Amino acid sequence: STSSRGLHHLVYEIVDNSVDEALAGYCDHIQVFINPDNSITVIDNGRGIPVGINHKAGLPAVEVVFTVLHAGGKFDNSAYKTSGGLHGVGSSVVNALSTKLTVRVKSGGFIYEDRYERGIPVMDLVDGLLPVVGKTRETGTTINFLPDDTIFDKTRFKEDDVKSRLHETAYLNPKLTIIFEDKRKEEPEKVTYHEPEGIIGFIKDMNHSKETVHDVIFFSGESEGISVEVAFQYVNEFHENVLGFCNNIYNSEGGTHLTGFKTQFTNVINTYAR
Ligand code: TSJ
């Protein structure tokens, strides 16, 4: 969408790639900046997008990620096993919808850089490889992009939307630390999201101003490689709020995960709570 919703989706598409790297076990720190020019910068401390030549495309892998629709998707890349939805495939779309996008990859002792304008690469490759712009002992990926104001109705990011989504991501990924910084303000706003209690903390915060009936109940399990976590708490009001996520993706219509839980929960209550 070219609305504000679509605009914010750009941020989440990019951040989700770093979250995937965290799910894979290689990243525990993500920074998200809204810059004074209203561009977005996302920095992670993962392995760095691979920079080696992709032999099918004859291009650096990172350039394939940014110029080929659906490249790097979970269906053709086992590295994306844990991701869901559009994870790992949205980067070329974000690139096409950005007047400028810069990617910096730190890996193998070097810092590599690539630049695009409205999706088109504008850096000359050096012997078919990305130019090296520095040395480092760190690893990670940095993306900066400026949404195209000829495509989006508005290009001003709402800090509250970005913050609440990042906070939610922190609840769903308890090992992650996500730092948000809004640099548009005279006094830049910086918030750190780290929720080691996971979805238990999510429920606690959701109900912090409500009259609760009991402590948060939590359970988790695994079957055939599928992990499930449930947390819930009854409150003293005639209104329910149930959220379902699958692979970090919120399902606004609930779906079979919630239907299944509710059915089983009713069975348990009917069996044991007479
Ligand atoms: F997709 C993207 F370009 F938008 C993007 C990707 C944006 C950001 C902010 C981060 C990332 C990203 C990708 N962070 N970390 C990674 N990791 C990989 O792409 C990666 C690295 C190594 C290996 C490997 O098998 O060695 C595999 C992958 C998928």
PDB file of C-alpha atoms and ligand atoms in Angstrom:
ATOM      1  CA  SER A   1       0.000   0.000   0.000  1.00  0.00           C
ATOM      2  CA  THR A   2       1.144   3.564  -0.671  1.00  0.00           C
ATOM      3  CA  SER A   3      -0.512   4.778   2.535  1.00  0.00           C
ATOM      4  CA  SER A   4       1.158   5.381   5.869  1.00  0.00           C
ATOM      5  CA  ARG A   5       0.615   1.684   6.576  1.00  0.00           C
ATOM      6  CA  GLY A   6       2.667   0.741   3.511  1.00  0.00           C
ATOM      7  CA  LEU A   7       5.321   3.253   4.472  1.00  0.00           C
ATOM      8  CA  HIS A   8       5.756   1.714   7.920  1.00  0.00           C
ATOM      9  CA  HIS A   9       5.766  -1.757   6.403  1.00  0.00           C
ATOM     10  CA  LEU A  10       9.097  -0.853   4.769  1.00  0.00           C
ATOM     11  CA  VAL A  11      10.714  -0.555   8.202  1.00  0.00           C
ATOM     12  CA  TYR A  12       9.294  -3.856   9.393  1.00  0.00           C
ATOM     13  CA  GLU A  13      10.374  -5.717   6.230  1.00  0.00           C
ATOM     14  CA  ILE A  14      13.955  -4.605   6.825  1.00  0.00           C
ATOM     15  CA  VAL A  15      13.970  -5.139  10.610  1.00  0.00           C
ATOM     16  CA  ASP A  16      12.468  -8.633  10.150  1.00  0.00           C
ATOM     17  CA  ASN A  17      15.624  -9.665   8.285  1.00  0.00           C
ATOM     18  CA  SER A  18      17.678  -8.856  11.369  1.00  0.00           C
ATOM     19  CA  VAL A  19      15.122 -10.679  13.537  1.00  0.00           C
ATOM     20  CA  ASP A  20      15.558 -13.724  11.272  1.00  0.00           C
ATOM     21  CA  GLU A  21      19.298 -13.492  11.841  1.00  0.00           C
ATOM     22  CA  ALA A  22      18.563 -13.438  15.589  1.00  0.00           C
ATOM     23  CA  LEU A  23      16.252 -16.474  15.269  1.00  0.00           C
ATOM     24  CA  ALA A  24      19.077 -18.262  13.473  1.00  0.00           C
ATOM     25  CA  GLY A  25      21.182 -17.569  16.583  1.00  0.00           C
ATOM     26  CA  TYR A  26      23.705 -15.108  15.156  1.00  0.00           C
ATOM     27  CA  CYS A  27      22.407 -11.701  16.240  1.00  0.00           C
ATOM     28  CA  ASP A  28      21.240 -10.248  19.566  1.00  0.00           C
ATOM     29  CA  HIS A  29      21.313  -6.503  18.967  1.00  0.00           C
ATOM     30  CA  ILE A  30      19.328  -4.377  16.512  1.00  0.00           C
ATOM     31  CA  GLN A  31      19.308  -0.588  16.258  1.00  0.00           C
ATOM     32  CA  VAL A  32      16.646   1.374  14.407  1.00  0.00           C
ATOM     33  CA  PHE A  33      17.062   5.087  13.697  1.00  0.00           C
ATOM     34  CA  ILE A  34      14.659   7.577  12.200  1.00  0.00           C
ATOM     35  CA  ASN A  35      17.081  10.149  10.786  1.00  0.00           C
ATOM     36  CA  PRO A  36      16.548  13.920  10.447  1.00  0.00           C
ATOM     37  CA  ASP A  37      15.919  13.485   6.659  1.00  0.00           C
ATOM     38  CA  ASN A  38      13.173  10.928   7.568  1.00  0.00           C
ATOM     39  CA  SER A  39      15.288   8.071   6.225  1.00  0.00           C
ATOM     40  CA  ILE A  40      15.572   4.863   8.276  1.00  0.00           C
ATOM     41  CA  THR A  41      18.755   3.144   9.395  1.00  0.00           C
ATOM     42  CA  VAL A  42      18.735  -0.448  10.680  1.00  0.00           C
ATOM     43  CA  ILE A  43      21.931  -1.921  12.163  1.00  0.00           C
ATOM     44  CA  ASP A  44      22.395  -5.496  13.385  1.00  0.00           C
ATOM     45  CA  ASN A  45      25.319  -7.456  14.778  1.00  0.00           C
ATOM     46  CA  GLY A  46      24.648 -10.630  12.784  1.00  0.00           C
ATOM     47  CA  ARG A  47      26.927 -12.373  10.296  1.00  0.00           C
ATOM     48  CA  GLY A  48      26.382  -9.757   7.583  1.00  0.00           C
ATOM     49  CA  ILE A  49      24.498 -10.441   4.346  1.00  0.00           C
ATOM     50  CA  PRO A  50      26.740 -12.731   2.253  1.00  0.00           C
ATOM     51  CA  VAL A  51      28.878 -10.685  -0.151  1.00  0.00           C
ATOM     52  CA  GLY A  52      30.357 -13.541  -2.190  1.00  0.00           C
ATOM     53  CA  ILE A  53      29.395 -14.088  -5.813  1.00  0.00           C
ATOM     54  CA  ASN A  54      26.064 -15.812  -6.381  1.00  0.00           C
ATOM     55  CA  HIS A  55      26.893 -18.033  -9.321  1.00  0.00           C
ATOM     56  CA  LYS A  56      23.387 -18.236 -10.711  1.00  0.00           C
ATOM     57  CA  ALA A  57      23.173 -14.444 -11.008  1.00  0.00           C
ATOM     58  CA  GLY A  58      26.895 -13.719 -11.419  1.00  0.00           C
ATOM     59  CA  LEU A  59      26.491 -10.954  -8.836  1.00  0.00           C
ATOM     60  CA  PRO A  60      27.406 -10.459  -5.187  1.00  0.00           C
ATOM     61  CA  ALA A  61      24.726 -12.254  -3.112  1.00  0.00           C
ATOM     62  CA  VAL A  62      23.832  -9.010  -1.353  1.00  0.00           C
ATOM     63  CA  GLU A  63      23.077  -7.401  -4.734  1.00  0.00           C
ATOM     64  CA  VAL A  64      20.769 -10.315  -5.581  1.00  0.00           C
ATOM     65  CA  VAL A  65      18.946  -9.738  -2.272  1.00  0.00           C
ATOM     66  CA  PHE A  66      18.290  -6.113  -3.270  1.00  0.00           C
ATOM     67  CA  THR A  67      17.585  -6.446  -6.998  1.00  0.00           C
ATOM     68  CA  VAL A  68      15.796  -9.768  -7.518  1.00  0.00           C
ATOM     69  CA  LEU A  69      12.167 -10.047  -6.414  1.00  0.00           C
ATOM     70  CA  HIS A  70      11.738 -12.792  -3.821  1.00  0.00           C
ATOM     71  CA  ALA A  71      15.450 -13.544  -3.635  1.00  0.00           C
ATOM     72  CA  GLY A  72      16.631 -15.002  -0.347  1.00  0.00           C
ATOM     73  CA  GLY A  73      13.189 -16.262   0.483  1.00  0.00           C
ATOM     74  CA  LYS A  74      12.526 -19.105   2.843  1.00  0.00           C
ATOM     75  CA  PHE A  75      11.565 -21.399  -0.028  1.00  0.00           C
ATOM     76  CA  ASP A  76      14.909 -21.350  -1.793  1.00  0.00           C
ATOM     77  CA  ASN A  77      17.224 -20.698   1.125  1.00  0.00           C
ATOM     78  CA  SER A  78      17.507 -23.047   4.067  1.00  0.00           C
ATOM     79  CA  ALA A  79      19.078 -20.209   6.077  1.00  0.00           C
ATOM     80  CA  TYR A  80      15.566 -18.775   6.326  1.00  0.00           C
ATOM     81  CA  LYS A  81      14.039 -21.916   7.815  1.00  0.00           C
ATOM     82  CA  THR A  82      12.612 -20.194  10.854  1.00  0.00           C
ATOM     83  CA  SER A  83      11.152 -17.160   9.158  1.00  0.00           C
ATOM     84  CA  GLY A  84       7.609 -16.760   8.002  1.00  0.00           C
ATOM     85  CA  GLY A  85       5.471 -14.528   5.852  1.00  0.00           C
ATOM     86  CA  LEU A  86       7.436 -12.336   3.528  1.00  0.00           C
ATOM     87  CA  HIS A  87      10.618 -12.381   5.605  1.00  0.00           C
ATOM     88  CA  GLY A  88      13.796 -12.079   3.630  1.00  0.00           C
ATOM     89  CA  VAL A  89      12.002 -11.352   0.397  1.00  0.00           C
ATOM     90  CA  GLY A  90      10.896  -7.774   1.009  1.00  0.00           C
ATOM     91  CA  SER A  91      14.291  -6.117   0.726  1.00  0.00           C
ATOM     92  CA  SER A  92      14.122  -5.747  -3.078  1.00  0.00           C
ATOM     93  CA  VAL A  93      10.676  -4.180  -2.724  1.00  0.00           C
ATOM     94  CA  VAL A  94      11.894  -1.712  -0.097  1.00  0.00           C
ATOM     95  CA  ASN A  95      14.810  -0.931  -2.414  1.00  0.00           C
ATOM     96  CA  ALA A  96      12.554  -0.280  -5.416  1.00  0.00           C
ATOM     97  CA  LEU A  97      10.411   2.070  -3.304  1.00  0.00           C
ATOM     98  CA  SER A  98      13.370   4.069  -1.963  1.00  0.00           C
ATOM     99  CA  THR A  99      14.976   7.046  -3.716  1.00  0.00           C
ATOM    100  CA  LYS A 100      18.231   5.935  -2.144  1.00  0.00           C
ATOM    101  CA  LEU A 101      19.350   2.862  -0.223  1.00  0.00           C
ATOM    102  CA  THR A 102      22.786   2.082   1.163  1.00  0.00           C
ATOM    103  CA  VAL A 103      23.867  -1.291   2.515  1.00  0.00           C
ATOM    104  CA  ARG A 104      27.033  -1.808   4.516  1.00  0.00           C
ATOM    105  CA  VAL A 105      28.188  -5.315   5.395  1.00  0.00           C
ATOM    106  CA  LYS A 106      30.883  -6.072   7.951  1.00  0.00           C
ATOM    107  CA  SER A 107      32.339  -9.555   7.509  1.00  0.00           C
ATOM    108  CA  GLY A 108      35.644 -11.350   7.140  1.00  0.00           C
ATOM    109  CA  GLY A 109      37.588  -8.325   8.386  1.00  0.00           C
ATOM    110  CA  PHE A 110      36.212  -5.876   5.838  1.00  0.00           C
ATOM    111  CA  ILE A 111      33.414  -3.342   5.429  1.00  0.00           C
ATOM    112  CA  TYR A 112      31.653  -3.577   2.062  1.00  0.00           C
ATOM    113  CA  GLU A 113      29.256  -0.993   0.682  1.00  0.00           C
ATOM    114  CA  ASP A 114      26.617  -0.937  -2.026  1.00  0.00           C
ATOM    115  CA  ARG A 115      24.244   1.842  -3.076  1.00  0.00           C
ATOM    116  CA  TYR A 116      20.987   1.978  -5.033  1.00  0.00           C
ATOM    117  CA  GLU A 117      18.632   4.655  -6.350  1.00  0.00           C
ATOM    118  CA  ARG A 118      14.997   3.626  -6.874  1.00  0.00           C
ATOM    119  CA  GLY A 119      16.247   0.022  -6.862  1.00  0.00           C
ATOM    120  CA  ILE A 120      19.018   0.474  -9.414  1.00  0.00           C
ATOM    121  CA  PRO A 121      22.621  -0.246  -8.352  1.00  0.00           C
ATOM    122  CA  VAL A 122      24.767   2.875  -8.662  1.00  0.00           C
ATOM    123  CA  MET A 123      28.123   1.577  -7.368  1.00  0.00           C
ATOM    124  CA  ASP A 124      30.732   0.173  -9.739  1.00  0.00           C
ATOM    125  CA  LEU A 125      31.767  -3.334  -8.737  1.00  0.00           C
ATOM    126  CA  VAL A 126      35.493  -4.056  -8.359  1.00  0.00           C
ATOM    127  CA  ASP A 127      36.345  -7.246 -10.267  1.00  0.00           C
ATOM    128  CA  GLY A 128      32.694  -8.212  -9.860  1.00  0.00           C
ATOM    129  CA  LEU A 129      32.848  -7.711  -6.086  1.00  0.00           C
ATOM    130  CA  LEU A 130      31.496  -5.023  -3.806  1.00  0.00           C
ATOM    131  CA  PRO A 131      33.892  -2.179  -3.041  1.00  0.00           C
ATOM    132  CA  VAL A 132      35.647  -2.359   0.334  1.00  0.00           C
ATOM    133  CA  VAL A 133      35.296   0.894   2.268  1.00  0.00           C
ATOM    134  CA  GLY A 134      37.106  -0.083   5.462  1.00  0.00           C
ATOM    135  CA  LYS A 135      38.357  -2.729   7.846  1.00  0.00           C
ATOM    136  CA  THR A 136      36.743  -4.069  11.008  1.00  0.00           C
ATOM    137  CA  ARG A 137      36.844  -6.989  13.413  1.00  0.00           C
ATOM    138  CA  GLU A 138      33.069  -6.827  13.823  1.00  0.00           C
ATOM    139  CA  THR A 139      30.341  -8.445  11.758  1.00  0.00           C
ATOM    140  CA  GLY A 140      26.878  -7.172  10.897  1.00  0.00           C
ATOM    141  CA  THR A 141      24.590  -5.461   8.432  1.00  0.00           C
ATOM    142  CA  THR A 142      23.599  -1.792   8.169  1.00  0.00           C
ATOM    143  CA  ILE A 143      20.834  -0.557   5.865  1.00  0.00           C
ATOM    144  CA  ASN A 144      19.841   3.059   5.265  1.00  0.00           C
ATOM    145  CA  PHE A 145      16.879   3.873   3.034  1.00  0.00           C
ATOM    146  CA  LEU A 146      14.854   6.946   2.079  1.00  0.00           C
ATOM    147  CA  PRO A 147      11.263   6.155   1.022  1.00  0.00           C
ATOM    148  CA  ASP A 148      10.271   7.512  -2.405  1.00  0.00           C
ATOM    149  CA  ASP A 149       7.970  10.522  -1.895  1.00  0.00           C
ATOM    150  CA  THR A 150       6.610  10.131  -5.441  1.00  0.00           C
ATOM    151  CA  ILE A 151       5.162   6.749  -4.411  1.00  0.00           C
ATOM    152  CA  PHE A 152       4.012   7.194  -0.808  1.00  0.00           C
ATOM    153  CA  ASP A 153       1.237   9.649   0.081  1.00  0.00           C
ATOM    154  CA  LYS A 154       3.209  10.735   3.133  1.00  0.00           C
ATOM    155  CA  THR A 155       6.782   9.898   4.051  1.00  0.00           C
ATOM    156  CA  ARG A 156       6.820  10.996   7.685  1.00  0.00           C
ATOM    157  CA  PHE A 157       7.284   8.030  10.013  1.00  0.00           C
ATOM    158  CA  LYS A 158       5.192   7.957  13.178  1.00  0.00           C
ATOM    159  CA  GLU A 159       7.553   7.159  16.026  1.00  0.00           C
ATOM    160  CA  ASP A 160       4.765   5.620  18.126  1.00  0.00           C
ATOM    161  CA  ASP A 161       3.919   3.074  15.396  1.00  0.00           C
ATOM    162  CA  VAL A 162       7.557   2.097  14.962  1.00  0.00           C
ATOM    163  CA  LYS A 163       8.144   1.926  18.716  1.00  0.00           C
ATOM    164  CA  SER A 164       5.139  -0.282  19.494  1.00  0.00           C
ATOM    165  CA  ARG A 165       6.054  -2.727  16.729  1.00  0.00           C
ATOM    166  CA  LEU A 166       9.665  -2.911  17.924  1.00  0.00           C
ATOM    167  CA  HIS A 167       8.492  -3.436  21.499  1.00  0.00           C
ATOM    168  CA  GLU A 168       6.218  -6.278  20.356  1.00  0.00           C
ATOM    169  CA  THR A 169       9.160  -7.833  18.490  1.00  0.00           C
ATOM    170  CA  ALA A 170      11.218  -7.632  21.702  1.00  0.00           C
ATOM    171  CA  TYR A 171       8.490  -9.484  23.671  1.00  0.00           C
ATOM    172  CA  LEU A 172       8.409 -12.213  21.022  1.00  0.00           C
ATOM    173  CA  ASN A 173      12.224 -12.552  20.972  1.00  0.00           C
ATOM    174  CA  PRO A 174      13.362 -12.407  24.613  1.00  0.00           C
ATOM    175  CA  LYS A 175      17.086 -12.655  23.842  1.00  0.00           C
ATOM    176  CA  LEU A 176      17.018  -9.617  21.557  1.00  0.00           C
ATOM    177  CA  THR A 177      17.834  -6.040  22.479  1.00  0.00           C
ATOM    178  CA  ILE A 178      16.275  -3.509  20.133  1.00  0.00           C
ATOM    179  CA  ILE A 179      17.297   0.116  20.368  1.00  0.00           C
ATOM    180  CA  PHE A 180      15.104   2.798  18.823  1.00  0.00           C
ATOM    181  CA  GLU A 181      16.312   6.333  18.244  1.00  0.00           C
ATOM    182  CA  ASP A 182      14.379   9.225  16.710  1.00  0.00           C
ATOM    183  CA  LYS A 183      17.004  11.691  15.525  1.00  0.00           C
ATOM    184  CA  ARG A 184      14.507  14.130  14.011  1.00  0.00           C
ATOM    185  CA  LYS A 185      13.955  15.825  17.326  1.00  0.00           C
ATOM    186  CA  GLU A 186      16.183  18.545  18.749  1.00  0.00           C
ATOM    187  CA  GLU A 187      16.580  16.301  21.795  1.00  0.00           C
ATOM    188  CA  PRO A 188      16.820  12.841  20.115  1.00  0.00           C
ATOM    189  CA  GLU A 189      14.612  10.198  21.721  1.00  0.00           C
ATOM    190  CA  LYS A 190      16.256   6.875  22.555  1.00  0.00           C
ATOM    191  CA  VAL A 191      14.428   3.801  23.875  1.00  0.00           C
ATOM    192  CA  THR A 192      15.783   0.319  24.572  1.00  0.00           C
ATOM    193  CA  TYR A 193      13.501  -2.702  24.267  1.00  0.00           C
ATOM    194  CA  HIS A 194      14.663  -5.876  25.984  1.00  0.00           C
ATOM    195  CA  GLU A 195      12.034  -8.224  27.399  1.00  0.00           C
ATOM    196  CA  PRO A 196      13.704 -11.270  28.967  1.00  0.00           C
ATOM    197  CA  GLU A 197      10.305 -12.434  30.304  1.00  0.00           C
ATOM    198  CA  GLY A 198       9.024 -12.782  26.736  1.00  0.00           C
ATOM    199  CA  ILE A 199       5.277 -13.114  26.232  1.00  0.00           C
ATOM    200  CA  ILE A 200       4.762 -13.288  30.027  1.00  0.00           C
ATOM    201  CA  GLY A 201       6.038  -9.718  30.188  1.00  0.00           C
ATOM    202  CA  PHE A 202       3.821  -8.851  27.212  1.00  0.00           C
ATOM    203  CA  ILE A 203       0.731  -9.953  29.175  1.00  0.00           C
ATOM    204  CA  LYS A 204       1.896  -8.238  32.370  1.00  0.00           C
ATOM    205  CA  ASP A 205       2.373  -4.928  30.561  1.00  0.00           C
ATOM    206  CA  MET A 206      -0.893  -5.328  28.647  1.00  0.00           C
ATOM    207  CA  ASN A 207      -2.770  -5.727  31.943  1.00  0.00           C
ATOM    208  CA  HIS A 208      -0.726  -3.385  34.127  1.00  0.00           C
ATOM    209  CA  SER A 209      -3.636  -1.011  34.763  1.00  0.00           C
ATOM    210  CA  LYS A 210      -6.298  -3.734  35.034  1.00  0.00           C
ATOM    211  CA  GLU A 211      -7.654  -5.662  37.992  1.00  0.00           C
ATOM    212  CA  THR A 212      -6.174  -9.144  37.445  1.00  0.00           C
ATOM    213  CA  VAL A 213      -7.747 -12.370  38.709  1.00  0.00           C
ATOM    214  CA  HIS A 214      -4.513 -14.428  38.983  1.00  0.00           C
ATOM    215  CA  ASP A 215      -0.819 -14.401  38.021  1.00  0.00           C
ATOM    216  CA  VAL A 216       0.053 -14.867  34.344  1.00  0.00           C
ATOM    217  CA  ILE A 217      -0.195 -18.527  33.337  1.00  0.00           C
ATOM    218  CA  PHE A 218       2.461 -19.702  30.889  1.00  0.00           C
ATOM    219  CA  PHE A 219       3.219 -22.945  29.163  1.00  0.00           C
ATOM    220  CA  SER A 220       5.215 -24.065  26.186  1.00  0.00           C
ATOM    221  CA  GLY A 221       5.851 -27.216  24.247  1.00  0.00           C
ATOM    222  CA  GLU A 222       7.372 -28.679  21.147  1.00  0.00           C
ATOM    223  CA  SER A 223       6.173 -31.326  18.737  1.00  0.00           C
ATOM    224  CA  GLU A 224       7.641 -32.413  15.415  1.00  0.00           C
ATOM    225  CA  GLY A 225       9.916 -29.384  15.344  1.00  0.00           C
ATOM    226  CA  ILE A 226       7.105 -26.935  16.012  1.00  0.00           C
ATOM    227  CA  SER A 227       7.390 -24.863  19.188  1.00  0.00           C
ATOM    228  CA  VAL A 228       4.399 -23.256  20.850  1.00  0.00           C
ATOM    229  CA  GLU A 229       4.177 -20.768  23.713  1.00  0.00           C
ATOM    230  CA  VAL A 230       1.030 -19.609  25.469  1.00  0.00           C
ATOM    231  CA  ALA A 231       0.568 -16.956  28.134  1.00  0.00           C
ATOM    232  CA  PHE A 232      -2.718 -15.702  29.531  1.00  0.00           C
ATOM    233  CA  GLN A 233      -4.309 -13.898  32.414  1.00  0.00           C
ATOM    234  CA  TYR A 234      -7.933 -13.234  33.232  1.00  0.00           C
ATOM    235  CA  VAL A 235      -8.878  -9.687  34.211  1.00  0.00           C
ATOM    236  CA  ASN A 236     -11.979  -8.337  35.899  1.00  0.00           C
ATOM    237  CA  GLU A 237     -13.775  -7.020  32.831  1.00  0.00           C
ATOM    238  CA  PHE A 238     -16.150  -8.353  30.214  1.00  0.00           C
ATOM    239  CA  HIS A 239     -13.805  -7.949  27.294  1.00  0.00           C
ATOM    240  CA  GLU A 240     -11.224 -10.321  25.875  1.00  0.00           C
ATOM    241  CA  ASN A 241      -8.049  -9.486  24.031  1.00  0.00           C
ATOM    242  CA  VAL A 242      -6.388 -12.456  22.370  1.00  0.00           C
ATOM    243  CA  LEU A 243      -3.368 -12.083  20.098  1.00  0.00           C
ATOM    244  CA  GLY A 244      -1.930 -14.858  17.939  1.00  0.00           C
ATOM    245  CA  PHE A 245       1.497 -14.815  16.322  1.00  0.00           C
ATOM    246  CA  CYS A 246       3.101 -17.366  14.034  1.00  0.00           C
ATOM    247  CA  ASN A 247       6.826 -17.025  13.345  1.00  0.00           C
ATOM    248  CA  ASN A 248       6.701 -13.491  14.773  1.00  0.00           C
ATOM    249  CA  ILE A 249       3.825 -12.533  12.489  1.00  0.00           C
ATOM    250  CA  TYR A 250       0.618 -11.257  14.050  1.00  0.00           C
ATOM    251  CA  ASN A 251      -2.553 -12.921  12.748  1.00  0.00           C
ATOM    252  CA  SER A 252      -5.287 -10.294  13.008  1.00  0.00           C
ATOM    253  CA  GLU A 253      -8.023 -12.831  12.312  1.00  0.00           C
ATOM    254  CA  GLY A 254      -6.776 -15.255  14.951  1.00  0.00           C
ATOM    255  CA  GLY A 255      -6.625 -18.348  12.810  1.00  0.00           C
ATOM    256  CA  THR A 256      -6.262 -22.044  13.502  1.00  0.00           C
ATOM    257  CA  HIS A 257      -3.562 -21.565  16.148  1.00  0.00           C
ATOM    258  CA  LEU A 258      -5.991 -19.714  18.381  1.00  0.00           C
ATOM    259  CA  THR A 259      -8.985 -21.880  17.504  1.00  0.00           C
ATOM    260  CA  GLY A 260      -6.943 -24.967  18.393  1.00  0.00           C
ATOM    261  CA  PHE A 261      -5.788 -23.460  21.670  1.00  0.00           C
ATOM    262  CA  LYS A 262      -9.299 -22.413  22.683  1.00  0.00           C
ATOM    263  CA  THR A 263     -10.711 -25.865  21.900  1.00  0.00           C
ATOM    264  CA  GLN A 264      -8.033 -27.658  23.919  1.00  0.00           C
ATOM    265  CA  PHE A 265      -8.282 -25.151  26.754  1.00  0.00           C
ATOM    266  CA  THR A 266     -12.030 -25.692  26.994  1.00  0.00           C
ATOM    267  CA  ASN A 267     -11.416 -29.460  27.103  1.00  0.00           C
ATOM    268  CA  VAL A 268      -8.920 -29.027  29.946  1.00  0.00           C
ATOM    269  CA  ILE A 269     -11.278 -26.805  31.938  1.00  0.00           C
ATOM    270  CA  ASN A 270     -14.198 -29.195  31.442  1.00  0.00           C
ATOM    271  CA  THR A 271     -12.059 -32.170  32.460  1.00  0.00           C
ATOM    272  CA  TYR A 272     -10.273 -30.793  35.497  1.00  0.00           C
ATOM    273  CA  ALA A 273     -12.119 -27.732  36.811  1.00  0.00           C
ATOM    274  CA  ARG A 274     -15.477 -29.182  37.716  1.00  0.00           C
TER     275      ARG A 274
HETATM  276  F1  TSJ B   1      17.473  -8.115   3.686  1.00  0.00           F
HETATM  277  C1  TSJ B   1      17.972  -6.970   4.065  1.00  0.00           C
HETATM  278  F2  TSJ B   1      18.864  -6.686   3.180  1.00  0.00           F
HETATM  279  F3  TSJ B   1      17.053  -6.051   4.005  1.00  0.00           F
HETATM  280  C2  TSJ B   1      18.572  -7.024   5.411  1.00  0.00           C
HETATM  281  C3  TSJ B   1      19.239  -8.164   5.815  1.00  0.00           C
HETATM  282  C4  TSJ B   1      18.494  -5.922   6.243  1.00  0.00           C
HETATM  283  C5  TSJ B   1      19.097  -5.963   7.494  1.00  0.00           C
HETATM  284  C6  TSJ B   1      19.018  -4.781   8.397  1.00  0.00           C
HETATM  285  C7  TSJ B   1      19.762  -7.078   7.896  1.00  0.00           C
HETATM  286  C8  TSJ B   1      19.850  -8.186   7.060  1.00  0.00           C
HETATM  287  C9  TSJ B   1      20.583  -9.333   7.500  1.00  0.00           C
HETATM  288  C10 TSJ B   1      20.823 -10.498   6.817  1.00  0.00           C
HETATM  289  N1  TSJ B   1      21.178  -9.394   8.672  1.00  0.00           N
HETATM  290  N2  TSJ B   1      21.804 -10.584   8.742  1.00  0.00           N
HETATM  291  C11 TSJ B   1      21.621 -11.271   7.638  1.00  0.00           C
HETATM  292  N3  TSJ B   1      22.171 -12.488   7.447  1.00  0.00           N
HETATM  293  C12 TSJ B   1      22.213 -13.150   6.254  1.00  0.00           C
HETATM  294  O1  TSJ B   1      21.677 -12.719   5.247  1.00  0.00           O
HETATM  295  C13 TSJ B   1      22.996 -14.409   6.220  1.00  0.00           C
HETATM  296  C14 TSJ B   1      24.308 -14.404   6.635  1.00  0.00           C
HETATM  297  C15 TSJ B   1      25.058 -15.571   6.586  1.00  0.00           C
HETATM  298  C16 TSJ B   1      24.494 -16.728   6.082  1.00  0.00           C
HETATM  299  C17 TSJ B   1      25.284 -17.966   5.999  1.00  0.00           C
HETATM  300  O2  TSJ B   1      24.708 -19.029   5.687  1.00  0.00           O
HETATM  301  O3  TSJ B   1      26.512 -17.929   6.241  1.00  0.00           O
HETATM  302  C18 TSJ B   1      23.180 -16.739   5.660  1.00  0.00           C
HETATM  303  C19 TSJ B   1      22.427 -15.575   5.734  1.00  0.00           C
HETATM  304  C20 TSJ B   1      20.987 -15.618   5.269  1.00  0.00           C
END
